[in-house]
Amino acid sequence: MVDFAQPENAFKPGLPGAAEPACRVVPKYSDQGEREGDWLEISMGPQHPSTHGVFRMDLVLEGETVIRLKPVFGYLHRNHEKIAEQTTYLSSMPYTDRLDYFCSMTNNWAYALAVEKLAGLQVPERAEYIRIITAELTRLQNHACLMGFLMQDLGAMGTPLMYAFREREKILDLFEALSGARMMCNYMRFGGCRIDLPPGWLEQTRRLVADFPRFLDEFEALLTGNEIVMARLQGVGALSRELAINAGISGPMLRASGVNYDIRKVDQYGIYNRFEFRVPLGAHGDCYDRFMLRLLEMRESLRILEPALKDIPSGPIIDARAKLRNFKPRPGEAYGRIEAPKGELGFYLVSDGSANPYRYRVRPPSLINLTILEDLCLGQKVADVVIILGSVDIVLGEVDR
Amino acid sequence: MPGFGIIKGLKETARNFFGSYHDPGRFVTIQYPEEKREHHENYRSFPFLVYDGDPVKGLRCVSCKICEKECPPQCIYIVPEQDGSGKLLKFPRIFDIDVSVCMGCQICVEVCPFDSIKMDQEFEVSTADRFGGLILNRSKLAKSNEYYHQIRPAEATAVDAQLAAERERQQAKAAAAKSPAPAAAATREKKP
Amino acid sequence: MQLAFTIIALLILAGATAAVALRNLVHCVLCLAVAFVGVAALFLLLGAEFVGLAQIMVYVGAVAILMVFALLLTRNADLPATGPLVSKSWLTGVSIAALVFGCLAIGILASGVGQAAPPSPQLSVRQIGEELMRNYVLPLEVLGVLLTVSMIGAVVIAMTDPKPD
Amino acid sequence: MTPWSTLLALAGDATGSWLAQLKNLATHPWVVNLVAMAVILGANAAFFAVITLLERKGLGRIQNRPGPNRAGPFGILQPAADGIKMITKEDIVPERADQLVHFLAPLVMLAPITLALAVLPYGPQLVAVNLDAGVLFFFAIGTAGELAAFMAGWSSRNKYSLLGAMRAIAQMISFELPLVLSTLVVIMMTGSMSLVEIVAGQGSAAWGLPGWNIFTPWGLAGFLIFLTAAAAESNRSPFDLPEGESEIIGGFMTEYSGFKYAVFFMAEYFGMFAVSGLGITLFLGGWHAPFPFLEWVPGIFWYVAKLVALVFGFIWIRGTLPRLRADQLMNFSWKFLMPLALLNFATAILWHATAGWQFPGAWLCRWLVCFGIVAGAFTGLGRAMLRRRQVGPRIYRYAS
């Protein structure tokens, strides 16, 4: 048995004892070297029901309290960045769908934004509107499902998740009508969008946006006032403002800690400066703030969608200079970032003037938000680990790439 | 009053319970094999090759291999037909798509300059043969232009009009310059 | 009656012996619980319904569970799966048990209780309650106070010091 | 003596033939007991099958989906399909598990609970065993579940199982106290521990209202406490921590499969029927009809109707509420339910003491006073608990 009190044996995942599913415990020693009791070492995942994919956490528990946690990921690594450096710019576009497979539209946008900067392409106004509409729809369905998953982790028998999926299906239907696929949309192109909106699509979307507040009200009635939800989420996994900034956290998680940083406001990419929307901020940075902030952001998304659907102009949807075949941007580098539903999603590209990017790098919000998991979980109960992980909102496709 | 939030939640689930019996907006389940969703015209599954007239001779594909090159997961395999002297013909002898690798991204359709490859809407392609059954060869891929019209009427009409315009322009050009095949020349240029 | 008594008695003896002799402490506790259940069955057989049920509640429900908890919380419950089934010190255990049994048997036989037991009156729960509340109310109250004191003591021990902020 | 048995007796006298012997055999205690056992087990097993289907259907509808509807018309053969699946599945036992204890745990779980079903009065004459201390028997039986959970969790040699077993034992012990305290009120007011007598005491109706215990303030509060504690005792949501699948996978049942798992599952449902039956007996008037003019309907019908209603309530709650955390559960039991149950006890004493009030409207007055005490305590304790943990709705600000 490994003596964990010795510094050279400080907790390492993958020790012989870690993989053994026996009822095995780690002896715990006091400062004086006396044996005080036992720690329980648990390997949570990769086949655990609530790790949101293939993700593993090596936990050391004292009773049910977490005293060490090591996130282990990479089970879903598929060499995305190297593959992108071997293929043309366009061929990487469908792969970006598979990063955060919940939000392919925003992934497409971020990548397209980076390439447009690199190649100096102008996006026509109609395409900008379409991009904003699809991005906000993506945000709606991502946040709704996240809250459903979080409640599933809380043990709510999947009821909120089913309601969220019911609404998500309607949005996915719209995506299917627009791009041909429900999740792997592959819709944006450098300098615009792939095809124009099908007839009647705007009407359908308007109806959906008009109906959506009803769902949000129901969801709120079901969950936000619920004493059990409040007791489970409030004060759990609090993230301080300083740590959030230092660790590079972004998205709703950062704003839940009270930092006013929304790239839609900061960068004003696309045409976000034309829309009135507010940025909700949390005060505690705990799971409940993260949960509520997403709910409030959904309402703000609706405030963006309504005028966007009304004002969308007609015109071309792609820059006339954009080339599909033989696309070779001039040498240089570019970083395109957007406010994806999970946080700051950025693509860094270096071009050497050839058809393939010389360097291709993704800044995945899920991964960077996940890095502070141990800080959030220390001292919490083992049941809270699952919730904290859920409230971080990760998609393993993006974490592992 | 503590407990009120729980009662509110219970009320909400009760409403959904009863709503699922009379409100189709709540009860959205489709009994799949018996009922099927109607797909939008834009829906896509896997690629197919369009032919006009004869299923073999009428294929629009000229085996230029652009799609093979651009395909992100590299699931297309093309070997052009050769005549007796070993000269490459503008016709695919082998055109295979490995559907188990294809991710239905539609890039091949976009890059094809001849409108010869299009996205199908057939999604029930499961097979017991894991390897052979999922490789679609030329004869399985070839589908008629009428079928294309059937699944995507608007797009197919536009493509037909474009092709007709192209043909007209070429004929006019050919009539003017008496040069045999500019389209082929253009293809060869792009190939290196 | 004879048959039932024999079966129950054998059950109790087997359970108690195993509780003394087995090597794995958790097995010992489980066997002890079997013995407790047997004792309760004996009470039920004799018509002492209330006592029998209370025996199960207190000894199986509380004492055995307490032992289990104590085992789990204080020592490493992990033992190699292979090895002798019986504890090495089983002889000591059995001899101590035999000694205790001898003492008790001598004491009981000497007291003259065993001879010609009068037919025991059928006690209903109501009668027990009335006895407790009328004739034995003072002992009952004292016991209650004692239990309360011990509970408060347990709470005080278990309570962690408030962190100095 | 029914006409039927009289006829039998006459026939026996007249002929002295095998009929008389058959009659003797049919009334032999062993035969009667065996028949009663078979009926209780069979009826409950059938009810178990129906309820699993009902639960899955109900949960499905709550979640806006149809639930199982493929096996047979409307999915009524689903329980049979589940049963066949469970029995034919491979029984996997971990290599390093304690084989014997692992094998015995499901049995220790199921057997006592079936015993508990025997003492419930299902109808005026439908009680298999009329124990003098029926309520006590019930709680004595309940302790076996703790031992079984421990056996399952420990013998599996799996950390999640062990955690689940620890949670299960801690939870069952903690919630046994409010459970007992809430039943104690009824025992005190009825003056009997016999379930049959408790039901008989709830038959008298005043002003056409049923005389059930739930229509008294202490009965109402006691029923709610009982229901909460019963949900925890039978590991139902929102207290299903021992098997909280999103946290510790399956709790003490993680390493069980096939038929042994089915036995655990069955024990859980039997436990739910048993505590629901106890709740019906103690608070909801047992087999009594709600109104006197409905007394002609057999008592078993009312019993089953109430049972289905209670079980459906459990299903409804399961479909709505997330689960609590282990320490919150303990807090809830010791700091909220326990004081409330004790205060309910005092309320019952007050109710008893003021039984002699004679002035007009005395009953209403007593009712309101007692109810006020319980409701006030409920609100106060609940608020204090939430405030202590600083739990409450929040208001969010927006960036300027």
mmCIF file with all atom_site columns, C-alpha atoms in Angstrom, chain A residues 20-24 41-44 48-50 64 152-159 162-163 166 222 226-232 234 236 260 278-281 284 286 288-289 292 296 300 382-384 386, chain D residues 59 61-65 96 154 156-160 162-163 166-167 237-238 240 245-249 255 318-328 386 389-400:
data_model
loop_
_atom_site.group_PDB
_atom_site.id
_atom_site.type_symbol
_atom_site.label_atom_id
_atom_site.label_alt_id
_atom_site.label_comp_id
_atom_site.label_asym_id
_atom_site.label_entity_id
_atom_site.label_seq_id
_atom_site.pdbx_PDB_ins_code
_atom_site.Cartn_x
_atom_site.Cartn_y
_atom_site.Cartn_z
_atom_site.occupancy
_atom_site.B_iso_or_equiv
_atom_site.pdbx_formal_charge
_atom_site.auth_seq_id
_atom_site.auth_comp_id
_atom_site.auth_asym_id
_atom_site.auth_atom_id
_atom_site.pdbx_PDB_model_num
ATOM 1   C CA . GLU A 1 20  ? -8.272  -1.485  -8.057  1.00 0.00 ? 20  GLU A CA 1
ATOM 2   C CA . PRO A 1 21  ? -11.998 -1.499  -7.381  1.00 0.00 ? 21  PRO A CA 1
ATOM 3   C CA . ALA A 1 22  ? -11.585 -3.159  -4.004  1.00 0.00 ? 22  ALA A CA 1
ATOM 4   C CA . CYS A 1 23  ? -12.867 -1.778  -0.756  1.00 0.00 ? 23  CYS A CA 1
ATOM 5   C CA . ARG A 1 24  ? -9.484  -0.334  -0.149  1.00 0.00 ? 24  ARG A CA 1
ATOM 6   C CA . GLU A 1 41  ? -9.658  6.805   -2.615  1.00 0.00 ? 41  GLU A CA 1
ATOM 7   C CA . ILE A 1 42  ? -12.254 6.705   -5.337  1.00 0.00 ? 42  ILE A CA 1
ATOM 8   C CA . SER A 1 43  ? -11.875 6.751   -9.059  1.00 0.00 ? 43  SER A CA 1
ATOM 9   C CA . MET A 1 44  ? -14.948 8.557   -10.281 1.00 0.00 ? 44  MET A CA 1
ATOM 10  C CA . HIS A 1 48  ? -19.596 7.121   -14.042 1.00 0.00 ? 48  HIS A CA 1
ATOM 11  C CA . PRO A 1 49  ? -23.190 8.167   -14.754 1.00 0.00 ? 49  PRO A CA 1
ATOM 12  C CA . SER A 1 50  ? -22.654 11.870  -14.220 1.00 0.00 ? 50  SER A CA 1
ATOM 13  C CA . GLU A 1 64  ? -17.675 11.950  2.398   1.00 0.00 ? 64  GLU A CA 1
ATOM 14  C CA . GLN A 1 152 ? -30.260 15.372  -13.386 1.00 0.00 ? 152 GLN A CA 1
ATOM 15  C CA . ASP A 1 153 ? -27.071 15.393  -11.346 1.00 0.00 ? 153 ASP A CA 1
ATOM 16  C CA . LEU A 1 154 ? -29.104 16.630  -8.420  1.00 0.00 ? 154 LEU A CA 1
ATOM 17  C CA . GLY A 1 155 ? -31.280 13.576  -8.829  1.00 0.00 ? 155 GLY A CA 1
ATOM 18  C CA . ALA A 1 156 ? -34.472 15.060  -10.239 1.00 0.00 ? 156 ALA A CA 1
ATOM 19  C CA . MET A 1 157 ? -35.266 11.950  -12.285 1.00 0.00 ? 157 MET A CA 1
ATOM 20  C CA . GLY A 1 158 ? -34.629 13.794  -15.531 1.00 0.00 ? 158 GLY A CA 1
ATOM 21  C CA . THR A 1 159 ? -37.868 15.738  -15.482 1.00 0.00 ? 159 THR A CA 1
ATOM 22  C CA . MET A 1 162 ? -36.887 16.278  -20.518 1.00 0.00 ? 162 MET A CA 1
ATOM 23  C CA . TYR A 1 163 ? -38.555 19.691  -20.553 1.00 0.00 ? 163 TYR A CA 1
ATOM 24  C CA . ARG A 1 166 ? -38.450 19.246  -25.563 1.00 0.00 ? 166 ARG A CA 1
ATOM 25  C CA . LEU A 1 222 ? -40.261 24.248  -11.166 1.00 0.00 ? 222 LEU A CA 1
ATOM 26  C CA . ASN A 1 226 ? -37.491 24.971  -4.811  1.00 0.00 ? 226 ASN A CA 1
ATOM 27  C CA . GLU A 1 227 ? -36.010 24.749  -1.329  1.00 0.00 ? 227 GLU A CA 1
ATOM 28  C CA . ILE A 1 228 ? -34.122 21.564  -2.108  1.00 0.00 ? 228 ILE A CA 1
ATOM 29  C CA . VAL A 1 229 ? -32.525 23.101  -5.183  1.00 0.00 ? 229 VAL A CA 1
ATOM 30  C CA . MET A 1 230 ? -31.556 26.173  -3.208  1.00 0.00 ? 230 MET A CA 1
ATOM 31  C CA . ALA A 1 231 ? -30.177 24.112  -0.336  1.00 0.00 ? 231 ALA A CA 1
ATOM 32  C CA . ARG A 1 232 ? -28.163 21.961  -2.673  1.00 0.00 ? 232 ARG A CA 1
ATOM 33  C CA . GLN A 1 234 ? -26.339 27.760  -2.649  1.00 0.00 ? 234 GLN A CA 1
ATOM 34  C CA . VAL A 1 236 ? -21.590 25.088  -2.904  1.00 0.00 ? 236 VAL A CA 1
ATOM 35  C CA . ASN A 1 260 ? -18.443 42.046  -15.771 1.00 0.00 ? 260 ASN A CA 1
ATOM 36  C CA . ARG A 1 278 ? -27.943 43.436  -20.225 1.00 0.00 ? 278 ARG A CA 1
ATOM 37  C CA . VAL A 1 279 ? -25.241 41.332  -18.619 1.00 0.00 ? 279 VAL A CA 1
ATOM 38  C CA . PRO A 1 280 ? -26.431 39.678  -15.394 1.00 0.00 ? 280 PRO A CA 1
ATOM 39  C CA . LEU A 1 281 ? -23.842 39.364  -12.650 1.00 0.00 ? 281 LEU A CA 1
ATOM 40  C CA . HIS A 1 284 ? -21.508 34.697  -4.643  1.00 0.00 ? 284 HIS A CA 1
ATOM 41  C CA . ASP A 1 286 ? -21.533 29.481  -6.223  1.00 0.00 ? 286 ASP A CA 1
ATOM 42  C CA . TYR A 1 288 ? -26.749 28.615  -7.665  1.00 0.00 ? 288 TYR A CA 1
ATOM 43  C CA . ASP A 1 289 ? -25.354 31.814  -9.183  1.00 0.00 ? 289 ASP A CA 1
ATOM 44  C CA . MET A 1 292 ? -29.432 31.399  -12.223 1.00 0.00 ? 292 MET A CA 1
ATOM 45  C CA . LEU A 1 296 ? -31.191 35.187  -16.858 1.00 0.00 ? 296 LEU A CA 1
ATOM 46  C CA . GLU A 1 300 ? -31.409 38.416  -22.482 1.00 0.00 ? 300 GLU A CA 1
ATOM 47  C CA . VAL A 1 382 ? -18.714 13.844  -2.693  1.00 0.00 ? 382 VAL A CA 1
ATOM 48  C CA . ALA A 1 383 ? -22.291 14.484  -3.783  1.00 0.00 ? 383 ALA A CA 1
ATOM 49  C CA . ASP A 1 384 ? -21.365 18.110  -4.457  1.00 0.00 ? 384 ASP A CA 1
ATOM 50  C CA . VAL A 1 386 ? -21.029 15.992  -9.304  1.00 0.00 ? 386 VAL A CA 1
ATOM 51  C CA . LEU D 2 59  ? -43.107 9.398   -14.659 1.00 0.00 ? 59  LEU D CA 1
ATOM 52  C CA . ARG D 2 61  ? -46.283 11.476  -18.554 1.00 0.00 ? 61  ARG D CA 1
ATOM 53  C CA . ILE D 2 62  ? -44.811 13.883  -16.020 1.00 0.00 ? 62  ILE D CA 1
ATOM 54  C CA . GLN D 2 63  ? -41.813 14.156  -18.314 1.00 0.00 ? 63  GLN D CA 1
ATOM 55  C CA . ASN D 2 64  ? -43.987 14.512  -21.422 1.00 0.00 ? 64  ASN D CA 1
ATOM 56  C CA . ARG D 2 65  ? -43.227 11.131  -22.884 1.00 0.00 ? 65  ARG D CA 1
ATOM 57  C CA . ARG D 2 96  ? -13.312 -10.588 -4.169  1.00 0.00 ? 96  ARG D CA 1
ATOM 58  C CA . TRP D 2 154 ? -19.822 -4.348  2.800   1.00 0.00 ? 154 TRP D CA 1
ATOM 59  C CA . SER D 2 156 ? -19.554 -6.169  -2.428  1.00 0.00 ? 156 SER D CA 1
ATOM 60  C CA . ARG D 2 157 ? -16.075 -4.810  -1.719  1.00 0.00 ? 157 ARG D CA 1
ATOM 61  C CA . ASN D 2 158 ? -16.795 -1.748  -3.728  1.00 0.00 ? 158 ASN D CA 1
ATOM 62  C CA . LYS D 2 159 ? -16.218 1.751   -2.454  1.00 0.00 ? 159 LYS D CA 1
ATOM 63  C CA . TYR D 2 160 ? -19.438 3.065   -3.867  1.00 0.00 ? 160 TYR D CA 1
ATOM 64  C CA . LEU D 2 162 ? -19.711 0.928   1.042   1.00 0.00 ? 162 LEU D CA 1
ATOM 65  C CA . LEU D 2 163 ? -20.552 4.618   0.804   1.00 0.00 ? 163 LEU D CA 1
ATOM 66  C CA . MET D 2 166 ? -23.123 3.924   5.221   1.00 0.00 ? 166 MET D CA 1
ATOM 67  C CA . ARG D 2 167 ? -25.580 6.440   3.858   1.00 0.00 ? 167 ARG D CA 1
ATOM 68  C CA . SER D 2 237 ? -37.009 10.310  -3.773  1.00 0.00 ? 237 SER D CA 1
ATOM 69  C CA . PRO D 2 238 ? -36.126 12.946  -2.563  1.00 0.00 ? 238 PRO D CA 1
ATOM 70  C CA . ASP D 2 240 ? -32.931 8.207   -2.382  1.00 0.00 ? 240 ASP D CA 1
ATOM 71  C CA . GLU D 2 245 ? -27.285 7.092   -9.140  1.00 0.00 ? 245 GLU D CA 1
ATOM 72  C CA . SER D 2 246 ? -25.757 10.393  -10.162 1.00 0.00 ? 246 SER D CA 1
ATOM 73  C CA . GLU D 2 247 ? -23.346 10.375  -7.241  1.00 0.00 ? 247 GLU D CA 1
ATOM 74  C CA . ILE D 2 248 ? -22.533 6.886   -6.058  1.00 0.00 ? 248 ILE D CA 1
ATOM 75  C CA . ILE D 2 249 ? -23.855 4.936   -9.040  1.00 0.00 ? 249 ILE D CA 1
ATOM 76  C CA . GLU D 2 255 ? -22.535 -4.849  -7.499  1.00 0.00 ? 255 GLU D CA 1
ATOM 77  C CA . ARG D 2 318 ? -40.112 11.407  -7.386  1.00 0.00 ? 318 ARG D CA 1
ATOM 78  C CA . GLY D 2 319 ? -40.788 13.029  -10.727 1.00 0.00 ? 319 GLY D CA 1
ATOM 79  C CA . THR D 2 320 ? -40.433 16.526  -9.325  1.00 0.00 ? 320 THR D CA 1
ATOM 80  C CA . LEU D 2 321 ? -37.848 16.840  -6.623  1.00 0.00 ? 321 LEU D CA 1
ATOM 81  C CA . PRO D 2 322 ? -34.083 16.603  -6.688  1.00 0.00 ? 322 PRO D CA 1
ATOM 82  C CA . ARG D 2 323 ? -32.448 14.794  -3.834  1.00 0.00 ? 323 ARG D CA 1
ATOM 83  C CA . LEU D 2 324 ? -30.906 16.218  -0.714  1.00 0.00 ? 324 LEU D CA 1
ATOM 84  C CA . ARG D 2 325 ? -27.313 15.866  0.341   1.00 0.00 ? 325 ARG D CA 1
ATOM 85  C CA . ALA D 2 326 ? -26.398 13.466  3.113   1.00 0.00 ? 326 ALA D CA 1
ATOM 86  C CA . ASP D 2 327 ? -25.571 16.090  5.744   1.00 0.00 ? 327 ASP D CA 1
ATOM 87  C CA . GLN D 2 328 ? -28.625 18.152  4.820   1.00 0.00 ? 328 GLN D CA 1
ATOM 88  C CA . LEU D 2 386 ? -33.094 27.950  5.801   1.00 0.00 ? 386 LEU D CA 1
ATOM 89  C CA . ARG D 2 389 ? -27.738 27.904  6.119   1.00 0.00 ? 389 ARG D CA 1
ATOM 90  C CA . GLN D 2 390 ? -28.327 31.270  4.412   1.00 0.00 ? 390 GLN D CA 1
ATOM 91  C CA . VAL D 2 391 ? -30.545 29.682  1.840   1.00 0.00 ? 391 VAL D CA 1
ATOM 92  C CA . GLY D 2 392 ? -33.131 31.747  0.083   1.00 0.00 ? 392 GLY D CA 1
ATOM 93  C CA . PRO D 2 393 ? -34.122 33.420  -3.152  1.00 0.00 ? 393 PRO D CA 1
ATOM 94  C CA . ARG D 2 394 ? -31.629 35.892  -4.550  1.00 0.00 ? 394 ARG D CA 1
ATOM 95  C CA . ILE D 2 395 ? -31.909 39.048  -6.572  1.00 0.00 ? 395 ILE D CA 1
ATOM 96  C CA . TYR D 2 396 ? -29.451 39.547  -9.382  1.00 0.00 ? 396 TYR D CA 1
ATOM 97  C CA . ARG D 2 397 ? -27.971 42.773  -10.607 1.00 0.00 ? 397 ARG D CA 1
ATOM 98  C CA . TYR D 2 398 ? -27.034 43.649  -14.129 1.00 0.00 ? 398 TYR D CA 1
ATOM 99  C CA . ALA D 2 399 ? -23.859 45.270  -15.338 1.00 0.00 ? 399 ALA D CA 1
ATOM 100 C CA . SER D 2 400 ? -24.440 48.912  -16.101 1.00 0.00 ? 400 SER D CA 1
#
